[in-house]
């Protein structure tokens, strides 16, 4: 720092700057240069204002596009719902009623066939049961007749056997008598 002629602060000799101001090597005041350097520094290295502006722009675009996209989606959904209610649903109901009527007729016909088959089966079972019962009664009657015949035959055989035994006893008794006669001679 330079001082005045008597060593007092003030303007330096031959210097147009007030006391306390510095000069750069060229002789220009240092304050505007520092200010310029600060501006250059903030423009080159401080990106906050630019980033904030970009963020605001992005948010604005996102909200606008999102809002428009949601509106379009809602309009598409609304259109789809009206088309479904006005066109698709009546067609589906019509087809469904037609098909259901056909299916109902088929089911009724199948049900009728099944009932007929069940009645036939029941009649056949009843007929078979009746036939089996009649056959069983006939077998039972035959068995009773057979058993009576067997009892009668057994009685006859027993009677014949008893008679044959008596004849044999009589024959042996006669043979013993004859033997006794011949042995006494």
Short mmCIF file of C-alpha atoms in Angstrom, two decimals:
data_model
loop_
_atom_site.label_atom_id
_atom_site.label_comp_id
_atom_site.label_asym_id
_atom_site.label_seq_id
_atom_site.Cartn_x
_atom_site.Cartn_y
_atom_site.Cartn_z
CA UNK A 1 0.00 0.00 0.00
CA UNK A 2 1.27 3.32 -0.79
CA UNK A 3 0.85 6.32 1.35
CA UNK A 4 0.89 10.02 0.83
CA UNK A 5 3.97 12.25 0.94
CA UNK A 6 3.96 12.70 4.64
CA UNK A 7 3.08 9.11 5.40
CA UNK A 8 -0.57 9.86 5.90
CA UNK A 9 -3.10 7.68 4.37
CA UNK A 10 -4.89 9.04 1.37
CA UNK A 11 -4.27 9.05 -2.24
CA UNK A 12 -1.05 7.61 -3.32
CA UNK A 13 1.19 9.82 -5.26
CA UNK A 14 0.20 9.69 -8.88
CA UNK A 15 -2.70 7.30 -8.17
CA UNK A 16 -6.26 8.27 -9.10
CA UNK A 17 -7.71 5.58 -6.69
CA UNK A 18 -8.79 6.55 -3.24
CA UNK A 19 -6.70 5.33 -0.38
CA UNK A 20 -7.23 1.65 0.56
CA UNK A 21 -7.99 0.49 -2.99
CA UNK A 22 -5.65 -1.83 -4.63
CA UNK A 23 -4.53 -1.86 -8.16
CA UNK A 24 -3.73 -4.85 -10.12
CA UNK A 25 -0.55 -5.16 -12.04
CA UNK A 26 -2.05 -3.39 -15.05
CA UNK A 27 -3.30 -0.54 -13.03
CA UNK A 28 -7.06 -1.29 -13.03
CA UNK A 29 -9.08 -1.42 -9.87
CA UNK A 30 -9.32 -4.99 -8.38
CA UNK A 31 -12.96 -4.80 -7.25
CA UNK A 32 -14.65 -5.13 -10.69
CA UNK A 33 -12.30 -7.98 -11.55
CA UNK A 34 -13.23 -9.86 -8.39
CA UNK A 35 -16.87 -9.24 -9.17
CA UNK A 36 -16.38 -10.56 -12.69
CA UNK A 37 -14.48 -13.55 -11.38
CA UNK A 38 -17.34 -14.21 -8.92
CA UNK A 39 -19.88 -14.06 -11.77
CA UNK A 40 -17.77 -16.34 -13.94
CA UNK A 41 -17.31 -18.71 -11.04
CA UNK A 42 -21.04 -18.78 -10.30
CA UNK A 43 -21.87 -19.31 -13.99
CA UNK A 44 -19.32 -22.06 -14.48
CA UNK A 45 -19.36 -23.86 -11.16
CA UNK A 46 -22.61 -22.93 -9.39
CA UNK A 47 -25.36 -24.84 -11.24
CA UNK A 48 -28.10 -24.39 -8.67
CA UNK A 49 -30.14 -21.78 -10.55
CA UNK A 50 -29.93 -23.76 -13.79
CA UNK A 51 -30.76 -27.03 -12.05
CA UNK A 52 -33.67 -25.42 -10.20
CA UNK A 53 -35.00 -24.05 -13.47
CA UNK A 54 -34.67 -27.45 -15.12
CA UNK A 55 -36.40 -29.10 -12.15
CA UNK A 56 -39.27 -26.62 -12.34
CA UNK A 57 -39.55 -27.22 -16.10
CA UNK A 58 -39.46 -31.01 -15.66
CA UNK A 59 -42.10 -30.93 -12.93
CA UNK A 60 -44.32 -28.67 -15.02
CA UNK A 61 -43.96 -30.89 -18.10
CA UNK A 62 -44.45 -34.06 -16.06
CA UNK A 63 -47.59 -32.77 -14.41
CA UNK A 64 -49.01 -31.50 -17.70
CA UNK A 65 -48.19 -34.68 -19.61
CA UNK A 66 -49.30 -36.85 -16.73
CA UNK A 67 -52.53 -34.92 -16.42
CA UNK A 68 -53.15 -35.22 -20.15
CA UNK A 69 -52.21 -38.88 -20.13
CA UNK A 70 -54.56 -39.58 -17.22
CA UNK A 71 -57.32 -37.67 -18.94
CA UNK A 72 -56.74 -39.71 -22.11
CA UNK A 73 -56.72 -42.95 -20.13
CA UNK A 74 -59.94 -41.98 -18.37
CA UNK A 75 -61.56 -41.01 -21.67
CA UNK A 76 -60.49 -44.34 -23.20
CA UNK A 77 -61.89 -46.20 -20.22
CA UNK A 78 -65.12 -44.25 -20.41
CA UNK A 79 -65.42 -44.99 -24.15
CA UNK A 80 -64.67 -48.65 -23.56
CA UNK A 81 -67.31 -48.85 -20.82
CA UNK A 82 -69.95 -47.23 -23.04
CA UNK A 83 -69.07 -49.58 -25.92
CA UNK A 84 -69.24 -52.55 -23.58
CA UNK A 85 -72.59 -51.48 -22.16
CA UNK A 86 -74.11 -50.54 -25.51
CA UNK A 87 -72.73 -53.22 -27.83
CA UNK A 88 -70.81 -56.05 -26.23
CA UNK A 89 -73.06 -56.70 -23.25
CA UNK A 90 -76.31 -57.01 -25.28
CA UNK A 91 -74.55 -59.31 -27.78
CA UNK A 92 -73.22 -61.44 -24.95
CA UNK A 93 -76.66 -61.61 -23.33
CA UNK A 94 -78.24 -62.56 -26.64
CA UNK A 95 -75.67 -65.27 -27.33
CA UNK A 96 -75.88 -66.46 -23.74
CA UNK A 97 -79.69 -66.74 -23.84
CA UNK A 98 -79.55 -68.59 -27.15
CA UNK A 99 -76.87 -70.97 -25.94
CA UNK A 100 -78.49 -71.43 -22.55
CA UNK A 101 -81.82 -72.29 -24.17
CA UNK A 102 -80.08 -74.86 -26.35
CA UNK A 103 -78.17 -76.25 -23.38
CA UNK A 104 -81.40 -76.37 -21.35
CA UNK A 105 -83.15 -78.32 -24.12
CA UNK A 106 -80.23 -80.74 -24.33
CA UNK A 107 -80.21 -81.19 -20.56
CA UNK A 108 -83.95 -81.84 -20.50
CA UNK A 109 -83.61 -84.39 -23.30
CA UNK A 110 -80.70 -86.08 -21.50
CA UNK A 111 -82.66 -86.04 -18.25
CA UNK A 112 -85.64 -87.63 -20.00
CA UNK A 113 -83.39 -90.35 -21.47
CA UNK A 114 -81.81 -91.03 -18.11
CA UNK A 115 -85.23 -91.30 -16.44
CA UNK A 116 -86.35 -93.73 -19.16
CA UNK A 117 -83.20 -95.81 -18.67
CA UNK A 118 -83.69 -95.80 -14.91
CA UNK A 119 -87.29 -96.97 -15.30
CA UNK A 120 -86.19 -99.75 -17.64
CA UNK A 121 -83.48 -100.81 -15.23
CA UNK A 122 -85.93 -100.80 -12.34
CA UNK A 123 -88.41 -102.86 -14.35
CA UNK A 124 -85.66 -105.30 -15.35
CA UNK A 125 -84.48 -105.56 -11.75
CA UNK A 126 -88.04 -106.16 -10.57
CA UNK A 127 -88.53 -108.78 -13.27
CA UNK A 128 -85.23 -110.42 -12.33
CA UNK A 129 -86.14 -110.27 -8.66
CA UNK A 130 -89.57 -111.76 -9.34
CA UNK A 131 -88.01 -114.47 -11.52
CA UNK A 132 -85.41 -115.21 -8.86
CA UNK A 133 -88.07 -115.37 -6.17
CA UNK A 134 -90.21 -117.71 -8.29
CA UNK A 135 -87.17 -119.86 -9.06
CA UNK A 136 -86.27 -119.90 -5.37
CA UNK A 137 -89.79 -120.98 -4.43
CA UNK A 138 -89.69 -123.67 -7.12
CA UNK A 139 -86.30 -124.86 -5.90
CA UNK A 140 -87.60 -124.86 -2.35
CA UNK A 141 -90.60 -126.94 -3.43
CA UNK A 142 -88.35 -129.32 -5.37
CA UNK A 143 -86.05 -129.57 -2.38
CA UNK A 144 -88.93 -130.42 -0.09
CA UNK A 145 -90.15 -133.07 -2.55
CA UNK A 146 -86.59 -134.38 -2.88
CA UNK A 147 -86.15 -134.53 0.88
CA UNK A 148 -89.49 -136.35 1.29
CA UNK A 149 -88.47 -138.76 -1.45
CA UNK A 150 -85.12 -139.30 0.22
CA UNK A 151 -86.83 -139.87 3.56
CA UNK A 152 -89.26 -142.33 1.99
CA UNK A 153 -86.45 -144.09 0.10
CA UNK A 154 -84.37 -144.27 3.27
CA UNK A 155 -87.34 -145.72 5.08
CA UNK A 156 -87.79 -148.24 2.28
CA UNK A 157 -84.08 -149.06 2.25
CA UNK A 158 -84.09 -149.35 6.04
CA UNK A 159 -87.15 -151.64 5.83
CA UNK A 160 -85.53 -153.75 3.12
CA UNK A 161 -82.36 -153.86 5.13
CA UNK A 162 -84.25 -154.96 8.23
CA UNK A 163 -86.12 -157.62 6.23
CA UNK A 164 -82.89 -158.77 4.61
CA UNK A 165 -81.28 -159.01 8.04
CA UNK A 166 -84.20 -161.03 9.31
CA UNK A 167 -84.02 -163.34 6.32
CA UNK A 168 -80.30 -163.71 6.77
CA UNK A 169 -80.82 -164.38 10.49
CA UNK A 170 -83.51 -166.90 9.67
CA UNK A 171 -81.30 -168.44 7.01
CA UNK A 172 -78.38 -168.69 9.42
CA UNK A 173 -80.68 -170.03 12.06
CA UNK A 174 -81.89 -172.72 9.63
CA UNK A 175 -78.34 -173.42 8.59
CA UNK A 176 -77.38 -173.86 12.21
CA UNK A 177 -80.30 -176.18 12.71
CA UNK A 178 -79.32 -178.14 9.62
CA UNK A 179 -75.76 -178.23 10.80
CA UNK A 180 -76.86 -179.33 14.17
CA UNK A 181 -78.93 -182.10 12.54
CA UNK A 182 -76.10 -183.25 10.37
CA UNK A 183 -73.57 -182.99 13.09
CA UNK A 184 -75.64 -185.13 15.41
CA UNK A 185 -75.66 -187.97 12.92
#
